[in-house]
Amino acid sequence: MAELLVWMNGKLMPRSEATVSVFDHGVLYGDGFFEGIKSWDGKVFKLKEHIDRFYESAHFLEIKLAQRREEMCDIVADTVAANGLHQGIAYIRLVATRGVGDLGINPKKCKDDPTVYCIASEIQLYPEEMYQKGLHCITCNTRRLSVQSLPARVKSLNYVNNILGLIEVNRAGADEGVMLSQDGFVAECTADNIFFVKNGKICTPAPFHGILQGITRDSIIEIARREGFEVEEGTYLTFDLYTADECWLTGTGADLIPVIEIDGRSIGDGTPGKVFKQLRSKWRDYIDEPGHSYPIPTKEEALSKFGMATAG
Ligand code: PMP
């Protein structure tokens, strides 16, 4: 199999050559941000929304990107195409850091020359059978960071808070962890948003509880409203999860995945629920809707942009 090609600072290169300096402030201090994006059969899902969120993170962290948004969309599309990922699912990781600088956290030590790279590969967050059977979750002791400390809407390179949650999940032998906000309300899971259903109403924590406002989350809310469901973005306790009829998670990497148990308690009848199944049945059509997908070029077109020829 051909070596994966990574776009980095304007060039397309084999993954073995795509390296970051040990003095990069993204590595030294987590000073940077990223996006996780997905393409389905050669069309990138909600790319413009992901790129907008990417530039919001950039603006918030005052990291100036040299590329315009439209160029960034093409960088993503070209990276997927150059790797021949026109069929099936590809997971795309777009990363920007403050760049190389001297030691010391002060951003002034970097010279307004961010490191930017894009990987198009694959990701499997949960084994296939869990999508059918559902996840066993715990509630983590580690709380999400307060919005006053680090707003979760910045997709920063600091995921240690979430990783601490996952360490608890792994130690408990569970599949995922529900993380609460500083004041004890349900926020989200370690890398996914959470939904539950109670008496036919779909509920999900409001963004002010310190969650990343997921693009998959917003899409599912739209599908649910189209299907005639009432959707509430609110304030919830673990009580609401324990007494819910169904529960599921959403995220670009995870996709839509049911939850059947939290802290040893069965959710509903302990199997994936019917509202979840109804929304999941609409998911692929929604992804394929014209306004939701960004087409990628052919492999030849993408490679030739970078002066590279197709092998064979
Ligand atoms: N919450 C967190 C903390 C995340 O990292 C992610 C992305 N993996 C999500 C929620 C889901 O967001 P999206 O649907 O945009 O991928």
Coordinates of C-alpha atoms in Angstrom, one line a residue, residues 40-186:
W40 CA -18.2 9.8 3.0
D41 CA -17.6 8.3 -0.5
G42 CA -15.5 11.3 -1.6
K43 CA -17.7 14.1 -0.2
V44 CA -16.6 16.0 2.9
F45 CA -19.5 16.4 5.4
K46 CA -20.2 20.0 6.5
L47 CA -16.7 21.1 5.6
K48 CA -17.6 24.8 5.7
E49 CA -19.0 24.5 9.2
H50 CA -15.8 22.7 10.3
I51 CA -13.6 25.3 8.7
D52 CA -15.7 28.1 10.3
R53 CA -15.1 26.4 13.7
F54 CA -11.4 26.1 12.9
Y55 CA -11.2 29.8 12.2
E56 CA -13.2 30.6 15.4
S57 CA -10.6 28.7 17.4
A58 CA -7.8 30.5 15.5
H59 CA -9.4 33.9 16.2
F60 CA -10.0 33.1 19.9
L61 CA -6.4 32.0 20.4
E62 CA -5.0 34.8 18.2
I63 CA -3.2 32.5 15.9
K64 CA -3.1 34.1 12.4
L65 CA -3.5 31.6 9.6
A66 CA -2.0 32.5 6.3
Q67 CA -4.7 30.6 4.3
R68 CA -8.1 31.9 3.6
R69 CA -11.1 29.7 4.5
E70 CA -11.7 28.7 0.9
E71 CA -8.1 27.6 0.5
M72 CA -8.4 25.6 3.7
C73 CA -11.5 23.8 2.3
D74 CA -9.4 22.9 -0.8
I75 CA -6.5 21.7 1.3
V76 CA -8.8 19.3 3.1
A77 CA -10.4 18.1 -0.2
D78 CA -7.0 17.7 -1.9
T79 CA -5.6 15.7 1.0
V80 CA -8.5 13.3 0.9
A81 CA -8.3 13.0 -2.9
A82 CA -4.5 12.7 -3.1
N83 CA -4.8 9.6 -0.8
G84 CA -7.4 8.1 -3.1
L85 CA -10.0 8.1 -0.4
H86 CA -12.9 8.4 -2.8
Q87 CA -14.8 5.4 -1.4
G88 CA -16.0 4.7 2.1
I89 CA -15.3 6.8 5.1
A90 CA -12.1 8.9 5.7
Y91 CA -11.3 10.7 8.9
I92 CA -9.6 14.0 8.5
R93 CA -7.5 15.8 11.1
L94 CA -6.7 19.4 10.4
V95 CA -4.3 20.9 12.9
A96 CA -2.7 24.3 13.5
T97 CA -0.2 25.3 16.2
R98 CA 1.3 28.6 17.1
G99 CA 4.4 27.3 15.4
V100 CA 8.1 27.1 16.4
G101 CA 9.4 29.3 19.2
D102 CA 11.9 29.5 22.0
L103 CA 11.1 27.9 25.3
G104 CA 8.6 29.7 27.5
I105 CA 4.9 29.8 27.1
N106 CA 4.6 33.4 25.9
P107 CA 3.1 33.4 22.4
K108 CA 5.4 36.3 21.6
K109 CA 8.2 33.8 21.3
C110 CA 6.6 32.5 18.1
K111 CA 7.0 34.4 14.9
D112 CA 3.5 34.4 13.5
D113 CA 4.3 31.4 11.4
P114 CA 1.8 28.7 12.5
T115 CA 2.4 25.0 11.7
V116 CA -0.6 23.7 9.8
Y117 CA -1.1 20.2 8.6
C118 CA -3.9 17.9 7.4
I119 CA -4.1 14.1 7.7
A120 CA -6.7 12.0 5.9
S121 CA -6.8 8.5 7.2
E122 CA -9.2 6.5 9.3
I123 CA -10.4 6.3 12.9
Q124 CA -12.3 3.7 14.8
L125 CA -13.3 4.9 18.2
Y126 CA -15.5 1.9 19.2
P127 CA -15.6 -1.6 17.9
E128 CA -18.4 -2.3 15.3
E129 CA -20.5 -4.4 17.6
M130 CA -21.0 -1.5 20.0
Y131 CA -22.9 0.4 17.3
Q132 CA -25.5 -2.4 17.4
K133 CA -25.4 -3.3 21.1
G134 CA -24.7 0.0 22.7
L135 CA -22.2 1.4 25.1
H136 CA -21.7 0.9 28.9
C137 CA -20.8 4.3 30.3
I138 CA -19.7 5.6 33.7
T139 CA -19.9 9.1 35.1
C140 CA -16.4 10.5 35.5
N141 CA -15.1 12.1 38.7
T142 CA -13.1 14.5 36.5
R143 CA -15.3 17.5 35.7
R144 CA -15.2 19.3 32.4
L145 CA -13.1 22.5 32.6
S146 CA -15.1 25.6 33.4
V147 CA -16.1 27.8 30.5
Q148 CA -14.3 30.7 32.3
S149 CA -11.0 28.7 32.2
L150 CA -11.0 27.2 28.8
P151 CA -14.2 27.4 26.7
A152 CA -14.8 23.9 25.3
R153 CA -15.9 25.6 22.0
V154 CA -12.3 26.2 21.3
K155 CA -11.1 22.8 19.9
S156 CA -7.7 23.3 21.5
L157 CA -4.8 20.9 21.5
N158 CA -5.3 20.5 25.3
Y159 CA -7.4 17.3 25.6
V160 CA -5.8 16.3 28.9
N161 CA -9.1 17.1 30.8
N162 CA -10.9 14.6 28.5
I163 CA -8.1 12.1 28.7
L164 CA -8.3 12.1 32.5
G165 CA -11.9 11.1 32.0
L166 CA -10.9 8.3 29.7
I167 CA -8.4 7.0 32.2
E168 CA -11.2 6.6 34.6
V169 CA -13.3 4.9 31.9
N170 CA -10.5 2.4 31.2
R171 CA -9.9 1.7 34.8
A172 CA -13.6 1.0 35.3
G173 CA -13.7 -1.4 32.3
A174 CA -16.4 0.8 30.7
D175 CA -16.7 2.0 27.1
E176 CA -17.2 5.8 27.6
G177 CA -17.5 8.4 30.3
V178 CA -20.1 11.1 31.0
M179 CA -18.4 14.3 32.1
L180 CA -20.2 16.8 34.3
S181 CA -19.7 20.5 34.3
Q182 CA -18.0 22.2 37.3
D183 CA -21.4 22.7 39.0
G184 CA -22.5 19.1 38.5
F185 CA -24.7 19.2 35.4
V186 CA -24.4 16.7 32.5

